[in-house]
Amino acid sequence: MNTKTPNIETDIPRLLAKHGIRPTKIRRAIAGLLFDGVDKHVSVDDVIDLARDQNIKTSVASVYNTLNQFASAGLLHRVMVEQGRAFFDTNLSEHHHFYLEDEERLEDIPADNINITGLPELPKGRRIKSVNVTIRLKDN
Ligand SMILES: [Zn+2]
């Protein structure tokens, strides 16, 4: 997506349709919260809070399903920080993350700020799809 703010009436339904997602009212509303031209990392709880702020009626199950559909369709990247704790990232370019444990927040690290060397020999017939580094940080 480019950096220009998308038009929720036209760009959002087009974006969803392009990724094979039927643009229902709730999906359009959630996409409007996420794809506003500013990259963000959100949890299910964050999206519920954002929706509530905009008076969008939804449920935990509906947000959870929608975010996972968007991720499966390639509109979001899923970032697992620990068992049962996932974030959804609107920045689809190759990059890494700091995870600030005390704030439960991700920050981007540009891909070229980390040099990855010494990877093991790959199993036969496999290639690397991506290497994602998450550096976990604690407050001092
Ligand atoms: Zn990110």
Short mmCIF file of N, CA and C and ligand atoms in Angstrom, two decimals:
data_model
loop_
_atom_site.label_atom_id
_atom_site.label_comp_id
_atom_site.label_asym_id
_atom_site.label_seq_id
_atom_site.Cartn_x
_atom_site.Cartn_y
_atom_site.Cartn_z
N MET A 1 0.85 -1.20 0.00
CA MET A 1 0.00 0.00 0.00
C MET A 1 0.88 1.24 0.00
N ASN A 2 0.46 2.26 -0.72
CA ASN A 2 1.26 3.48 -0.71
C ASN A 2 0.97 4.26 0.57
N THR A 3 1.63 5.40 0.71
CA THR A 3 1.53 6.13 1.97
C THR A 3 0.33 7.08 2.01
N LYS A 4 -0.32 7.25 0.88
CA LYS A 4 -1.47 8.17 0.88
C LYS A 4 -2.62 7.52 1.67
N THR A 5 -3.33 8.34 2.42
CA THR A 5 -4.42 7.83 3.22
C THR A 5 -5.51 7.25 2.32
N PRO A 6 -5.86 5.97 2.55
CA PRO A 6 -6.86 5.36 1.67
C PRO A 6 -8.26 5.93 1.94
N ASN A 7 -9.06 5.94 0.91
CA ASN A 7 -10.45 6.35 1.04
C ASN A 7 -11.27 5.13 1.47
N ILE A 8 -11.91 5.24 2.64
CA ILE A 8 -12.60 4.07 3.21
C ILE A 8 -13.77 3.59 2.35
N GLU A 9 -14.35 4.50 1.56
CA GLU A 9 -15.51 4.13 0.73
C GLU A 9 -15.09 3.40 -0.54
N THR A 10 -13.91 3.72 -1.06
CA THR A 10 -13.52 3.13 -2.35
C THR A 10 -12.28 2.25 -2.24
N ASP A 11 -11.21 2.79 -1.62
CA ASP A 11 -9.95 2.06 -1.59
C ASP A 11 -10.04 0.79 -0.74
N ILE A 12 -10.72 0.88 0.40
CA ILE A 12 -10.78 -0.27 1.30
C ILE A 12 -11.53 -1.45 0.66
N PRO A 13 -12.74 -1.25 0.13
CA PRO A 13 -13.41 -2.39 -0.53
C PRO A 13 -12.58 -2.96 -1.68
N ARG A 14 -11.89 -2.09 -2.42
CA ARG A 14 -11.06 -2.54 -3.54
C ARG A 14 -9.88 -3.38 -3.03
N LEU A 15 -9.26 -2.91 -1.95
CA LEU A 15 -8.14 -3.64 -1.34
C LEU A 15 -8.58 -5.03 -0.89
N LEU A 16 -9.72 -5.09 -0.22
CA LEU A 16 -10.22 -6.39 0.27
C LEU A 16 -10.54 -7.31 -0.89
N ALA A 17 -11.23 -6.78 -1.88
CA ALA A 17 -11.61 -7.60 -3.04
C ALA A 17 -10.37 -8.13 -3.76
N LYS A 18 -9.34 -7.27 -3.88
CA LYS A 18 -8.11 -7.67 -4.55
C LYS A 18 -7.45 -8.87 -3.85
N HIS A 19 -7.69 -9.00 -2.53
CA HIS A 19 -7.11 -10.10 -1.77
C HIS A 19 -8.13 -11.23 -1.55
N GLY A 20 -9.22 -11.19 -2.30
CA GLY A 20 -10.19 -12.28 -2.23
C GLY A 20 -11.03 -12.28 -0.98
N ILE A 21 -11.16 -11.12 -0.34
CA ILE A 21 -11.96 -11.04 0.89
C ILE A 21 -13.24 -10.28 0.58
N ARG A 22 -14.37 -10.90 0.91
CA ARG A 22 -15.66 -10.24 0.68
C ARG A 22 -15.75 -9.04 1.65
N PRO A 23 -15.98 -7.85 1.09
CA PRO A 23 -15.93 -6.65 1.94
C PRO A 23 -17.21 -6.43 2.74
N THR A 24 -17.41 -7.27 3.76
CA THR A 24 -18.57 -7.07 4.65
C THR A 24 -18.37 -5.78 5.43
N LYS A 25 -19.44 -5.36 6.10
CA LYS A 25 -19.39 -4.09 6.85
C LYS A 25 -18.30 -4.13 7.92
N ILE A 26 -18.23 -5.22 8.68
CA ILE A 26 -17.26 -5.28 9.79
C ILE A 26 -15.83 -5.36 9.24
N ARG A 27 -15.65 -6.11 8.15
CA ARG A 27 -14.29 -6.20 7.56
C ARG A 27 -13.86 -4.84 7.03
N ARG A 28 -14.78 -4.12 6.40
CA ARG A 28 -14.44 -2.78 5.90
C ARG A 28 -14.07 -1.86 7.06
N ALA A 29 -14.84 -1.97 8.15
CA ALA A 29 -14.59 -1.10 9.30
C ALA A 29 -13.23 -1.41 9.92
N ILE A 30 -12.91 -2.68 10.09
CA ILE A 30 -11.62 -3.06 10.70
C ILE A 30 -10.48 -2.69 9.76
N ALA A 31 -10.67 -2.93 8.46
CA ALA A 31 -9.63 -2.55 7.50
C ALA A 31 -9.41 -1.04 7.53
N GLY A 32 -10.47 -0.28 7.69
CA GLY A 32 -10.35 1.18 7.77
C GLY A 32 -9.52 1.62 8.96
N LEU A 33 -9.61 0.87 10.08
CA LEU A 33 -8.81 1.20 11.27
C LEU A 33 -7.34 0.88 11.05
N LEU A 34 -7.09 -0.20 10.29
CA LEU A 34 -5.72 -0.70 10.13
C LEU A 34 -4.96 -0.03 8.99
N PHE A 35 -5.63 0.12 7.86
CA PHE A 35 -4.93 0.55 6.64
C PHE A 35 -5.16 2.02 6.39
N ASP A 36 -4.67 2.83 7.33
CA ASP A 36 -4.88 4.27 7.23
C ASP A 36 -3.61 4.97 6.74
N GLY A 37 -2.68 4.19 6.20
CA GLY A 37 -1.47 4.77 5.65
C GLY A 37 -0.33 4.88 6.66
N VAL A 38 -0.60 4.51 7.92
CA VAL A 38 0.44 4.54 8.96
C VAL A 38 0.66 3.10 9.43
N ASP A 39 1.91 2.61 9.31
CA ASP A 39 2.19 1.24 9.72
C ASP A 39 1.95 1.07 11.22
N LYS A 40 1.38 -0.08 11.58
CA LYS A 40 1.12 -0.33 12.99
C LYS A 40 1.18 -1.82 13.31
N HIS A 41 1.43 -2.11 14.58
CA HIS A 41 1.35 -3.47 15.11
C HIS A 41 0.18 -3.49 16.08
N VAL A 42 -0.76 -4.37 15.87
CA VAL A 42 -1.92 -4.40 16.76
C VAL A 42 -2.21 -5.82 17.23
N SER A 43 -2.72 -5.92 18.46
CA SER A 43 -3.24 -7.18 18.98
C SER A 43 -4.75 -7.16 18.78
N VAL A 44 -5.39 -8.28 19.02
CA VAL A 44 -6.86 -8.34 18.95
C VAL A 44 -7.44 -7.29 19.91
N ASP A 45 -6.88 -7.20 21.12
CA ASP A 45 -7.39 -6.23 22.11
C ASP A 45 -7.23 -4.79 21.62
N ASP A 46 -6.10 -4.50 20.95
CA ASP A 46 -5.90 -3.15 20.43
C ASP A 46 -7.00 -2.79 19.42
N VAL A 47 -7.32 -3.74 18.55
CA VAL A 47 -8.32 -3.47 17.51
C VAL A 47 -9.71 -3.29 18.14
N ILE A 48 -9.99 -4.08 19.18
CA ILE A 48 -11.27 -3.91 19.88
C ILE A 48 -11.35 -2.50 20.48
N ASP A 49 -10.24 -2.05 21.07
CA ASP A 49 -10.21 -0.69 21.64
C ASP A 49 -10.37 0.38 20.56
N LEU A 50 -9.67 0.20 19.44
CA LEU A 50 -9.78 1.16 18.32
C LEU A 50 -11.22 1.21 17.80
N ALA A 51 -11.83 0.03 17.68
CA ALA A 51 -13.20 -0.04 17.18
C ALA A 51 -14.15 0.66 18.15
N ARG A 52 -13.96 0.40 19.44
CA ARG A 52 -14.82 1.03 20.46
C ARG A 52 -14.70 2.55 20.39
N ASP A 53 -13.46 3.05 20.21
CA ASP A 53 -13.24 4.50 20.11
C ASP A 53 -14.02 5.11 18.94
N GLN A 54 -14.20 4.31 17.87
CA GLN A 54 -14.89 4.81 16.67
C GLN A 54 -16.36 4.41 16.67
N ASN A 55 -16.85 3.90 17.81
CA ASN A 55 -18.24 3.44 17.91
C ASN A 55 -18.59 2.37 16.88
N ILE A 56 -17.61 1.50 16.59
CA ILE A 56 -17.86 0.36 15.70
C ILE A 56 -18.21 -0.82 16.59
N LYS A 57 -19.40 -1.38 16.37
CA LYS A 57 -19.84 -2.51 17.20
C LYS A 57 -19.23 -3.80 16.66
N THR A 58 -18.53 -4.53 17.53
CA THR A 58 -17.90 -5.77 17.10
C THR A 58 -17.75 -6.67 18.32
N SER A 59 -17.12 -7.82 18.13
CA SER A 59 -16.90 -8.74 19.24
C SER A 59 -15.49 -9.27 19.14
N VAL A 60 -15.02 -9.87 20.23
CA VAL A 60 -13.67 -10.46 20.24
C VAL A 60 -13.55 -11.49 19.12
N ALA A 61 -14.55 -12.36 18.98
CA ALA A 61 -14.48 -13.43 17.98
C ALA A 61 -14.42 -12.84 16.56
N SER A 62 -15.20 -11.81 16.34
CA SER A 62 -15.26 -11.20 15.03
C SER A 62 -13.93 -10.52 14.67
N VAL A 63 -13.34 -9.82 15.63
CA VAL A 63 -12.04 -9.17 15.39
C VAL A 63 -10.97 -10.23 15.17
N TYR A 64 -10.98 -11.25 16.02
CA TYR A 64 -9.99 -12.33 15.93
C TYR A 64 -10.06 -12.99 14.54
N ASN A 65 -11.28 -13.34 14.12
CA ASN A 65 -11.44 -13.99 12.82
C ASN A 65 -11.02 -13.08 11.67
N THR A 66 -11.40 -11.82 11.77
CA THR A 66 -11.09 -10.87 10.69
C THR A 66 -9.58 -10.68 10.55
N LEU A 67 -8.88 -10.50 11.68
CA LEU A 67 -7.43 -10.30 11.62
C LEU A 67 -6.74 -11.53 11.04
N ASN A 68 -7.21 -12.71 11.43
CA ASN A 68 -6.60 -13.94 10.89
C ASN A 68 -6.91 -14.11 9.40
N GLN A 69 -8.11 -13.71 8.98
CA GLN A 69 -8.43 -13.76 7.54
C GLN A 69 -7.52 -12.80 6.77
N PHE A 70 -7.34 -11.60 7.31
CA PHE A 70 -6.47 -10.62 6.64
C PHE A 70 -5.04 -11.16 6.55
N ALA A 71 -4.58 -11.80 7.62
CA ALA A 71 -3.22 -12.36 7.62
C ALA A 71 -3.10 -13.49 6.60
N SER A 72 -4.08 -14.37 6.56
CA SER A 72 -4.04 -15.48 5.61
C SER A 72 -4.07 -14.98 4.17
N ALA A 73 -4.74 -13.86 3.96
CA ALA A 73 -4.85 -13.30 2.61
C ALA A 73 -3.63 -12.44 2.24
N GLY A 74 -2.71 -12.27 3.18
CA GLY A 74 -1.50 -11.51 2.88
C GLY A 74 -1.63 -10.01 3.09
N LEU A 75 -2.68 -9.58 3.76
CA LEU A 75 -2.85 -8.14 4.04
C LEU A 75 -2.12 -7.71 5.30
N LEU A 76 -1.83 -8.67 6.17
CA LEU A 76 -1.13 -8.41 7.44
C LEU A 76 -0.11 -9.51 7.65
N HIS A 77 0.93 -9.20 8.40
CA HIS A 77 1.85 -10.24 8.86
C HIS A 77 1.53 -10.54 10.31
N ARG A 78 1.52 -11.84 10.63
CA ARG A 78 1.32 -12.27 12.01
C ARG A 78 2.69 -12.32 12.67
N VAL A 79 2.84 -11.71 13.83
CA VAL A 79 4.10 -11.78 14.58
C VAL A 79 3.78 -12.40 15.93
N MET A 80 4.29 -13.63 16.15
CA MET A 80 4.07 -14.31 17.43
C MET A 80 5.19 -13.89 18.36
N VAL A 81 4.87 -13.31 19.50
CA VAL A 81 5.93 -12.95 20.44
C VAL A 81 6.07 -13.99 21.54
N GLU A 82 5.03 -14.69 21.83
CA GLU A 82 5.08 -15.85 22.71
C GLU A 82 3.80 -16.64 22.51
N GLN A 83 3.76 -17.82 23.10
CA GLN A 83 2.59 -18.68 22.98
C GLN A 83 1.31 -17.89 23.32
N GLY A 84 0.40 -17.84 22.39
CA GLY A 84 -0.88 -17.19 22.66
C GLY A 84 -0.84 -15.67 22.62
N ARG A 85 0.29 -15.10 22.18
CA ARG A 85 0.36 -13.63 22.11
C ARG A 85 0.84 -13.24 20.72
N ALA A 86 -0.10 -12.83 19.88
CA ALA A 86 0.22 -12.47 18.50
C ALA A 86 -0.07 -11.00 18.26
N PHE A 87 0.75 -10.43 17.40
CA PHE A 87 0.48 -9.09 16.89
C PHE A 87 0.27 -9.21 15.39
N PHE A 88 -0.44 -8.26 14.84
CA PHE A 88 -0.64 -8.20 13.40
C PHE A 88 0.01 -6.92 12.91
N ASP A 89 0.83 -7.07 11.88
CA ASP A 89 1.69 -5.99 11.40
C ASP A 89 1.22 -5.55 10.02
N THR A 90 0.98 -4.25 9.86
CA THR A 90 0.56 -3.74 8.54
C THR A 90 1.77 -3.49 7.63
N ASN A 91 2.97 -3.49 8.20
CA ASN A 91 4.19 -3.30 7.41
C ASN A 91 4.59 -4.64 6.80
N LEU A 92 4.35 -4.80 5.52
CA LEU A 92 4.57 -6.09 4.86
C LEU A 92 5.97 -6.24 4.30
N SER A 93 6.79 -5.18 4.42
CA SER A 93 8.16 -5.31 3.91
C SER A 93 8.98 -6.16 4.88
N GLU A 94 10.10 -6.69 4.36
CA GLU A 94 10.99 -7.52 5.17
C GLU A 94 11.58 -6.65 6.30
N HIS A 95 11.38 -7.04 7.54
CA HIS A 95 11.98 -6.31 8.66
C HIS A 95 11.96 -7.17 9.92
N HIS A 96 12.61 -6.67 10.96
CA HIS A 96 12.69 -7.38 12.23
C HIS A 96 12.04 -6.54 13.31
N HIS A 97 12.05 -7.07 14.55
CA HIS A 97 11.36 -6.35 15.63
C HIS A 97 12.12 -6.36 16.94
N PHE A 98 11.99 -5.26 17.67
CA PHE A 98 12.21 -5.26 19.10
C PHE A 98 10.85 -5.56 19.72
N TYR A 99 10.82 -6.40 20.76
CA TYR A 99 9.60 -6.58 21.54
C TYR A 99 9.86 -6.03 22.93
N LEU A 100 9.18 -4.93 23.25
CA LEU A 100 9.34 -4.29 24.56
C LEU A 100 8.36 -4.97 25.51
N GLU A 101 8.89 -5.95 26.25
CA GLU A 101 8.03 -6.81 27.07
C GLU A 101 7.19 -6.03 28.07
N ASP A 102 7.81 -5.04 28.72
CA ASP A 102 7.09 -4.32 29.79
C ASP A 102 5.94 -3.49 29.23
N GLU A 103 6.07 -3.07 27.98
CA GLU A 103 5.00 -2.29 27.35
C GLU A 103 4.14 -3.14 26.42
N GLU A 104 4.54 -4.40 26.24
CA GLU A 104 3.84 -5.31 25.32
C GLU A 104 3.65 -4.65 23.96
N ARG A 105 4.80 -4.19 23.42
CA ARG A 105 4.75 -3.41 22.18
C ARG A 105 5.91 -3.80 21.27
N LEU A 106 5.64 -3.82 19.96
CA LEU A 106 6.68 -4.10 18.97
C LEU A 106 7.16 -2.80 18.34
N GLU A 107 8.45 -2.78 18.02
CA GLU A 107 9.01 -1.68 17.23
C GLU A 107 9.76 -2.29 16.07
N ASP A 108 9.67 -1.66 14.91
CA ASP A 108 10.35 -2.19 13.73
C ASP A 108 11.86 -1.97 13.79
N ILE A 109 12.58 -2.95 13.27
CA ILE A 109 14.01 -2.83 13.00
C ILE A 109 14.16 -3.02 11.49
N PRO A 110 14.72 -2.03 10.79
CA PRO A 110 14.88 -2.21 9.33
C PRO A 110 15.69 -3.48 9.03
N ALA A 111 15.33 -4.16 7.95
CA ALA A 111 15.97 -5.43 7.60
C ALA A 111 17.49 -5.30 7.52
N ASP A 112 17.97 -4.18 6.97
CA ASP A 112 19.42 -4.07 6.76
C ASP A 112 20.17 -3.64 8.03
N ASN A 113 19.47 -3.51 9.15
CA ASN A 113 20.16 -3.22 10.42
C ASN A 113 20.62 -4.48 11.12
N ILE A 114 20.27 -5.63 10.59
CA ILE A 114 20.69 -6.90 11.18
C ILE A 114 21.36 -7.73 10.09
N ASN A 115 22.57 -8.21 10.39
CA ASN A 115 23.25 -9.12 9.47
C ASN A 115 23.07 -10.54 9.98
N ILE A 116 22.49 -11.37 9.17
CA ILE A 116 22.26 -12.75 9.57
C ILE A 116 23.29 -13.63 8.88
N THR A 117 24.15 -14.26 9.70
CA THR A 117 25.17 -15.16 9.16
C THR A 117 25.15 -16.44 10.00
N GLY A 118 25.81 -17.46 9.50
CA GLY A 118 25.95 -18.70 10.27
C GLY A 118 24.69 -19.52 10.33
N LEU A 119 23.83 -19.36 9.35
CA LEU A 119 22.61 -20.18 9.34
C LEU A 119 22.99 -21.65 9.06
N PRO A 120 22.25 -22.58 9.61
CA PRO A 120 22.59 -24.00 9.39
C PRO A 120 22.29 -24.41 7.95
N GLU A 121 22.87 -25.55 7.56
CA GLU A 121 22.57 -26.11 6.24
C GLU A 121 21.08 -26.46 6.21
N LEU A 122 20.45 -26.16 5.10
CA LEU A 122 19.00 -26.38 5.02
C LEU A 122 18.70 -27.83 4.68
N PRO A 123 17.57 -28.32 5.15
CA PRO A 123 17.15 -29.67 4.74
C PRO A 123 17.02 -29.70 3.22
N LYS A 124 17.30 -30.85 2.64
CA LYS A 124 17.25 -31.01 1.18
C LYS A 124 15.87 -30.62 0.64
N GLY A 125 15.89 -29.94 -0.49
CA GLY A 125 14.64 -29.58 -1.16
C GLY A 125 13.93 -28.41 -0.53
N ARG A 126 14.59 -27.72 0.41
CA ARG A 126 13.95 -26.56 1.07
C ARG A 126 14.75 -25.30 0.78
N ARG A 127 14.04 -24.19 0.80
CA ARG A 127 14.70 -22.91 0.68
C ARG A 127 14.15 -22.00 1.78
N ILE A 128 14.91 -20.97 2.12
CA ILE A 128 14.46 -20.03 3.15
C ILE A 128 13.41 -19.12 2.55
N LYS A 129 12.28 -19.03 3.21
CA LYS A 129 11.23 -18.09 2.79
C LYS A 129 11.52 -16.74 3.44
N SER A 130 11.80 -16.75 4.74
CA SER A 130 12.15 -15.52 5.44
C SER A 130 12.80 -15.87 6.76
N VAL A 131 13.56 -14.92 7.29
CA VAL A 131 14.14 -15.05 8.63
C VAL A 131 13.69 -13.82 9.39
N ASN A 132 12.94 -14.03 10.45
CA ASN A 132 12.42 -12.91 11.22
C ASN A 132 13.02 -12.94 12.62
N VAL A 133 13.69 -11.86 12.98
CA VAL A 133 14.33 -11.77 14.28
C VAL A 133 13.46 -10.91 15.20
N THR A 134 13.19 -11.40 16.39
CA THR A 134 12.52 -10.61 17.41
C THR A 134 13.47 -10.53 18.61
N ILE A 135 13.89 -9.32 18.93
CA ILE A 135 14.78 -9.10 20.07
C ILE A 135 13.91 -8.62 21.23
N ARG A 136 13.89 -9.43 22.29
CA ARG A 136 13.02 -9.11 23.42
C ARG A 136 13.77 -8.21 24.39
N LEU A 137 13.12 -7.13 24.79
CA LEU A 137 13.76 -6.15 25.68
C LEU A 137 12.99 -6.05 26.99
N LYS A 138 13.76 -5.87 28.09
CA LYS A 138 13.18 -5.60 29.40
C LYS A 138 13.63 -4.21 29.81
N ASP A 139 12.83 -3.54 30.63
CA ASP A 139 13.27 -2.26 31.20
C ASP A 139 14.40 -2.53 32.17
N ASN A 140 15.30 -1.55 32.33
CA ASN A 140 16.39 -1.70 33.31
C ASN A 140 15.86 -1.62 34.73
ZN ZN B 1 6.76 -4.58 12.14
#
